[in-house]
Coordinates of N, CA and C in Angstrom, one line a residue:
M13 N 0.8 -1.2 0.0 CA 0.0 0.0 0.0 C 0.9 1.3 0.0
A14 N 2.0 1.2 0.6 CA 2.9 2.4 0.7 C 3.3 2.8 -0.7
R15 N 3.7 1.8 -1.5 CA 4.1 2.2 -2.9 C 2.9 2.7 -3.7
A16 N 1.8 2.1 -3.6 CA 0.6 2.6 -4.3 C 0.2 4.0 -3.9
A17 N 0.4 4.3 -2.6 CA 0.0 5.7 -2.1 C 1.2 6.6 -2.4
R18 N 2.2 6.2 -3.1 CA 3.4 7.0 -3.4 C 4.0 7.5 -2.1
W19 N 4.1 6.5 -1.2 CA 4.8 6.8 0.1 C 4.2 8.0 0.8
G20 N 2.9 8.1 0.9 CA 2.2 9.1 1.6 C 1.9 10.4 0.8
R21 N 2.3 10.4 -0.4 CA 2.1 11.7 -1.2 C 0.7 11.8 -1.8
I22 N -0.1 10.8 -1.7 CA -1.5 10.9 -2.3 C -2.4 10.9 -1.1
D23 N -3.0 12.1 -0.9 CA -4.0 12.3 0.2 C -5.2 11.4 0.1
N24 N -5.6 10.9 1.2 CA -6.8 10.0 1.3 C -6.7 8.8 0.4
Y25 N -5.5 8.3 0.2 CA -5.4 7.1 -0.7 C -6.3 6.0 -0.4
M26 N -6.3 5.5 0.8 CA -7.1 4.4 1.2 C -8.6 4.6 1.0
A27 N -9.1 5.8 1.3 CA -10.5 6.1 1.1 C -10.9 6.1 -0.4
Q28 N -9.9 6.4 -1.3 CA -10.2 6.5 -2.7 C -9.9 5.1 -3.5
A29 N -9.0 4.4 -2.9 CA -8.5 3.2 -3.6 C -9.6 2.2 -4.1
N30 N -10.5 1.8 -3.2 CA -11.4 0.8 -3.5 C -12.3 1.2 -4.7
E31 N -12.5 2.5 -4.9 CA -13.4 2.9 -6.0 C -12.7 2.7 -7.4
S32 N -11.4 2.6 -7.4 CA -10.7 2.5 -8.7 C -10.0 1.2 -8.9
L33 N -10.2 0.2 -8.0 CA -9.6 -1.1 -8.1 C -10.5 -2.0 -8.9
C34 N -9.8 -2.9 -9.6 CA -10.5 -4.0 -10.3 C -10.1 -5.3 -9.7
L35 N -11.1 -6.1 -9.3 CA -10.8 -7.4 -8.6 C -10.9 -8.5 -9.6
L36 N -9.8 -9.2 -9.9 CA -9.9 -10.3 -10.8 C -9.5 -11.6 -10.0
V37 N -10.1 -12.7 -10.3 CA -9.8 -13.9 -9.7 C -9.3 -14.9 -10.9
Q38 N -8.6 -15.9 -10.5 CA -8.0 -16.8 -11.5 C -8.7 -18.2 -11.5
V39 N -8.9 -18.7 -12.6 CA -9.4 -20.1 -12.8 C -8.3 -20.9 -13.5
E40 N -7.6 -21.7 -12.7 CA -6.4 -22.4 -13.3 C -6.4 -23.9 -12.9
S41 N -7.5 -24.4 -12.4 CA -7.6 -25.8 -12.0 C -8.9 -26.4 -12.3
K42 N -9.0 -27.7 -12.3 CA -10.3 -28.4 -12.6 C -11.2 -28.1 -11.4
V43 N -10.7 -28.0 -10.2 CA -11.6 -27.6 -9.1 C -12.2 -26.3 -9.3
A44 N -11.4 -25.3 -9.7 CA -11.9 -23.9 -9.9 C -12.9 -24.0 -11.0
L45 N -12.7 -24.7 -12.1 CA -13.6 -24.8 -13.2 C -14.9 -25.4 -12.8
E46 N -14.9 -26.4 -11.9 CA -16.1 -27.0 -11.4 C -16.9 -26.0 -10.5
N47 N -16.2 -25.1 -10.0 CA -16.9 -24.1 -9.1 C -17.0 -22.7 -9.7
L48 N -16.9 -22.6 -11.0 CA -16.9 -21.3 -11.7 C -18.2 -20.6 -11.5
D49 N -19.4 -21.3 -11.5 CA -20.7 -20.6 -11.3 C -20.7 -20.0 -9.9
A50 N -20.3 -20.7 -8.9 CA -20.2 -20.2 -7.5 C -19.3 -19.0 -7.4
I51 N -18.1 -19.1 -8.1 CA -17.1 -18.0 -8.1 C -17.8 -16.8 -8.7
L52 N -18.5 -16.9 -9.8 CA -19.1 -15.8 -10.5 C -20.2 -15.1 -9.6
E53 N -20.7 -15.8 -8.6 CA -21.7 -15.2 -7.8 C -21.1 -14.3 -6.6
V54 N -19.8 -14.4 -6.4 CA -19.2 -13.7 -5.3 C -19.3 -12.2 -5.6
E55 N -19.8 -11.5 -4.6 CA -20.0 -10.0 -4.7 C -18.6 -9.3 -4.8
G56 N -18.5 -8.4 -5.7 CA -17.3 -7.6 -5.8 C -16.2 -8.1 -6.8
I57 N -16.4 -9.3 -7.3 CA -15.5 -9.7 -8.4 C -15.8 -9.1 -9.7
D58 N -14.8 -8.4 -10.3 CA -15.0 -7.7 -11.6 C -14.8 -8.6 -12.8
G59 N -13.9 -9.6 -12.6 CA -13.6 -10.4 -13.8 C -12.9 -11.7 -13.4
V60 N -12.7 -12.6 -14.4 CA -12.1 -13.9 -14.2 C -11.0 -14.0 -15.2
F61 N -9.8 -14.4 -14.8 CA -8.6 -14.7 -15.6 C -8.5 -16.2 -15.7
I62 N -8.4 -16.7 -16.9 CA -8.2 -18.1 -17.1 C -6.8 -18.4 -17.4
G63 N -6.1 -19.3 -16.7 CA -4.7 -19.6 -16.9 C -4.7 -20.9 -17.7
P64 N -4.5 -20.9 -19.1 CA -4.6 -22.1 -19.9 C -3.6 -23.2 -19.6
A65 N -2.3 -22.8 -19.3 CA -1.3 -23.8 -19.0 C -1.6 -24.6 -17.8
D66 N -1.9 -23.9 -16.7 CA -2.2 -24.7 -15.5 C -3.5 -25.4 -15.6
L67 N -4.5 -24.8 -16.2 CA -5.8 -25.4 -16.4 C -5.6 -26.7 -17.3
S68 N -4.9 -26.6 -18.4 CA -4.7 -27.8 -19.2 C -4.0 -28.9 -18.5
A69 N -3.0 -28.6 -17.7 CA -2.4 -29.7 -16.9 C -3.3 -30.3 -15.9
S70 N -4.2 -29.5 -15.3 CA -5.1 -30.0 -14.3 C -6.2 -30.8 -15.0
L71 N -6.5 -30.6 -16.2 CA -7.4 -31.4 -17.0 C -6.9 -32.6 -17.6
G72 N -5.5 -32.8 -17.4 CA -4.9 -34.0 -18.0 C -4.2 -33.8 -19.3
Y73 N -4.0 -32.5 -19.7 CA -3.3 -32.2 -21.0 C -2.1 -31.3 -20.7
P74 N -1.1 -31.9 -19.9 CA 0.0 -31.0 -19.6 C 0.8 -30.6 -20.8
D75 N 1.3 -29.3 -20.8 CA 2.0 -28.7 -21.9 C 1.2 -28.7 -23.2
N76 N -0.1 -28.7 -23.1 CA -0.9 -28.7 -24.3 C -2.2 -27.8 -24.1
A77 N -1.9 -26.6 -23.8 CA -3.0 -25.6 -23.7 C -3.8 -25.4 -25.0
G78 N -3.2 -25.8 -26.1 CA -3.9 -25.6 -27.4 C -4.7 -26.8 -27.8
H79 N -4.8 -27.8 -26.9 CA -5.6 -29.0 -27.2 C -7.0 -28.6 -27.4
P80 N -7.7 -29.2 -28.4 CA -9.1 -28.8 -28.8 C -10.0 -28.8 -27.6
E81 N -9.9 -29.8 -26.7 CA -10.8 -29.9 -25.6 C -10.5 -28.8 -24.6
V82 N -9.3 -28.4 -24.4 CA -8.9 -27.3 -23.5 C -9.5 -26.0 -24.1
Q83 N -9.3 -25.8 -25.4 CA -9.8 -24.6 -26.0 C -11.3 -24.5 -26.0
R84 N -12.0 -25.7 -26.1 CA -13.4 -25.7 -26.0 C -13.9 -25.3 -24.6
I85 N -13.2 -25.8 -23.6 CA -13.5 -25.5 -22.2 C -13.2 -24.0 -21.9
I86 N -12.1 -23.4 -22.4 CA -11.8 -22.0 -22.2 C -12.9 -21.2 -22.9
E87 N -13.3 -21.5 -24.1 CA -14.3 -20.8 -24.8 C -15.6 -20.8 -24.0
S88 N -16.0 -22.0 -23.5 CA -17.2 -22.1 -22.7 C -17.1 -21.3 -21.4
C89 N -15.9 -21.2 -20.8 CA -15.8 -20.4 -19.6 C -16.0 -18.9 -19.9
I90 N -15.4 -18.5 -21.0 CA -15.5 -17.1 -21.4 C -17.0 -16.7 -21.6
Y91 N -17.8 -17.6 -22.3 CA -19.2 -17.3 -22.4 C -19.9 -17.2 -21.1
R92 N -19.6 -18.2 -20.2 CA -20.2 -18.2 -18.8 C -19.8 -16.9 -18.0
I93 N -18.6 -16.5 -18.1 CA -18.1 -15.3 -17.4 C -18.8 -14.1 -17.9
R94 N -18.9 -14.0 -19.2 CA -19.6 -12.8 -19.8 C -21.1 -12.8 -19.5
A95 N -21.7 -14.0 -19.5 CA -23.1 -14.1 -19.2 C -23.4 -13.6 -17.8
A96 N -22.4 -13.8 -16.9 CA -22.5 -13.3 -15.5 C -22.2 -11.8 -15.4
G97 N -21.9 -11.2 -16.5 CA -21.6 -9.7 -16.4 C -20.2 -9.4 -15.9
K98 N -19.3 -10.3 -16.0 CA -18.0 -10.1 -15.6 C -17.0 -10.0 -16.8
A99 N -15.9 -9.4 -16.6 CA -14.9 -9.3 -17.6 C -14.2 -10.7 -17.7
A100 N -13.9 -11.1 -18.9 CA -13.3 -12.4 -19.1 C -11.9 -12.2 -19.8
G101 N -10.9 -12.9 -19.3 CA -9.6 -12.8 -19.9 C -8.7 -14.0 -19.7
F102 N -7.6 -14.1 -20.4 CA -6.7 -15.2 -20.2 C -5.3 -14.9 -20.6
F103 N -4.4 -15.8 -20.3 CA -3.0 -15.6 -20.7 C -2.9 -16.2 -22.1
G104 N -2.6 -15.4 -23.1 CA -2.5 -15.8 -24.5 C -1.2 -15.8 -25.1
G105 N -0.1 -15.7 -24.3 CA 1.2 -15.5 -24.8 C 1.8 -16.7 -25.5
R106 N 1.5 -17.9 -25.0 CA 2.1 -19.1 -25.6 C 1.1 -19.9 -26.4
S107 N -0.2 -19.8 -26.1 CA -1.2 -20.5 -26.9 C -1.4 -19.9 -28.3
G108 N -1.0 -18.6 -28.4 CA -1.1 -18.0 -29.7 C -2.5 -17.7 -30.2
N109 N -3.5 -17.8 -29.3 CA -4.9 -17.5 -29.8 C -5.5 -16.4 -29.1
G110 N -4.8 -15.4 -28.6 CA -5.4 -14.3 -27.9 C -6.4 -13.5 -28.8
A111 N -6.0 -13.3 -30.0 CA -6.9 -12.6 -31.0 C -8.1 -13.4 -31.3
E112 N -8.0 -14.8 -31.4 CA -9.1 -15.6 -31.7 C -10.1 -15.6 -30.6
M113 N -9.6 -15.6 -29.3 CA -10.5 -15.6 -28.2 C -11.3 -14.3 -28.0
S114 N -10.8 -13.2 -28.6 CA -11.5 -11.9 -28.5 C -12.8 -12.1 -29.3
G115 N -12.9 -13.0 -30.2 CA -14.1 -13.2 -31.0 C -15.2 -13.9 -30.2
V116 N -14.8 -14.5 -29.1 CA -15.8 -15.2 -28.3 C -16.1 -14.4 -27.0
G117 N -15.6 -13.2 -26.9 CA -15.9 -12.4 -25.8 C -14.8 -12.1 -24.8
R118 N -13.6 -12.6 -25.1 CA -12.4 -12.3 -24.2 C -12.2 -10.8 -24.2
E119 N -12.1 -10.2 -23.1 CA -12.0 -8.7 -23.0 C -10.6 -8.2 -22.6
F120 N -9.8 -9.1 -22.0 CA -8.4 -8.8 -21.7 C -7.6 -10.0 -21.9
C121 N -6.3 -9.8 -22.2 CA -5.4 -10.9 -22.4 C -4.0 -10.5 -21.9
R122 N -3.4 -11.4 -21.1 CA -2.1 -11.1 -20.6 C -1.1 -11.7 -21.6
G123 N -0.2 -11.0 -22.0 CA 0.8 -11.5 -22.9 C 2.0 -12.0 -22.1
R124 N 3.1 -12.2 -22.8 CA 4.3 -12.6 -22.2 C 4.9 -11.6 -21.2
G125 N 5.5 -12.0 -20.2 CA 6.1 -11.1 -19.2 C 7.4 -10.6 -19.6
R126 N 7.9 -9.6 -18.9 CA 9.1 -8.9 -19.3 C 10.3 -9.9 -19.3
Y127 N 10.4 -10.7 -18.3 CA 11.5 -11.6 -18.1 C 11.5 -12.7 -19.3
D128 N 10.3 -13.1 -19.6 CA 10.2 -14.0 -20.8 C 10.7 -13.4 -22.0
A129 N 10.3 -12.1 -22.2 CA 10.7 -11.4 -23.4 C 12.2 -11.2 -23.4
L130 N 12.8 -10.8 -22.3 CA 14.3 -10.7 -22.2 C 15.0 -12.0 -22.5
H131 N 14.4 -13.1 -21.9 CA 15.0 -14.4 -22.1 C 15.0 -14.8 -23.6
R132 N 13.9 -14.6 -24.2 CA 13.7 -14.9 -25.7 C 14.6 -14.1 -26.5
G133 N 14.7 -12.8 -26.2 CA 15.6 -11.9 -26.9 C 17.0 -12.2 -26.8
A134 N 17.4 -12.5 -25.6 CA 18.8 -12.9 -25.3 C 19.2 -14.2 -26.0
G135 N 18.2 -15.1 -26.0 CA 18.4 -16.4 -26.7 C 18.6 -16.3 -28.2
Q136 N 17.8 -15.4 -28.7 CA 17.9 -15.1 -30.2 C 19.2 -14.5 -30.5
Q137 N 19.7 -13.6 -29.7 CA 21.0 -12.9 -30.0 C 22.1 -13.9 -29.9
V138 N 22.0 -14.8 -28.9 CA 23.1 -15.8 -28.7 C 23.1 -16.8 -30.0
G139 N 21.9 -17.1 -30.4 CA 21.7 -18.0 -31.6 C 22.2 -17.3 -32.9
D140 N 22.2 -16.0 -32.9 CA 22.6 -15.2 -34.1 C 24.2 -15.1 -34.2
V141 N 24.9 -15.4 -33.0 CA 26.3 -15.2 -33.0 C 27.0 -16.4 -33.7

C-alpha cells in the first residue's frame, strides 16, 4: 500500500483506492472450473482470468493448452463469465490464440512477461552469433 500511495504523497489514498480497483480472480484448475458458477456469484469480483497452461495440466493435458478440448473449455468459460456480467480474460502468450478468443468475448489478455521477453531476446541474440 505504501508504494501505491506514493509513500504518503497521495492524500486520502485508502479512502479512494477501492473505487478505482478492479478485482480479478483466476481459474487455473479443474476444481476452480467445477466451481466457476459459484465463483461468479461472489460479490465484488469484476472479472475472471483463465490460466490455460495450469488449467490444461489440471485437466490431463500437460504442456498442451492448445488441445481442442482445452480450447473448448476455455471458450465455454468465457461465455459463462460474460453471461454473468464479468470481464473475461486469459493468458494468451504461448497458446497464440489471444486474438481468436476476442471473437468469443475475451476482454483482456495477458501477454508474455518482461522476463520471458528478455530471455527470448537474449536467446535469439546468442543464436545469431
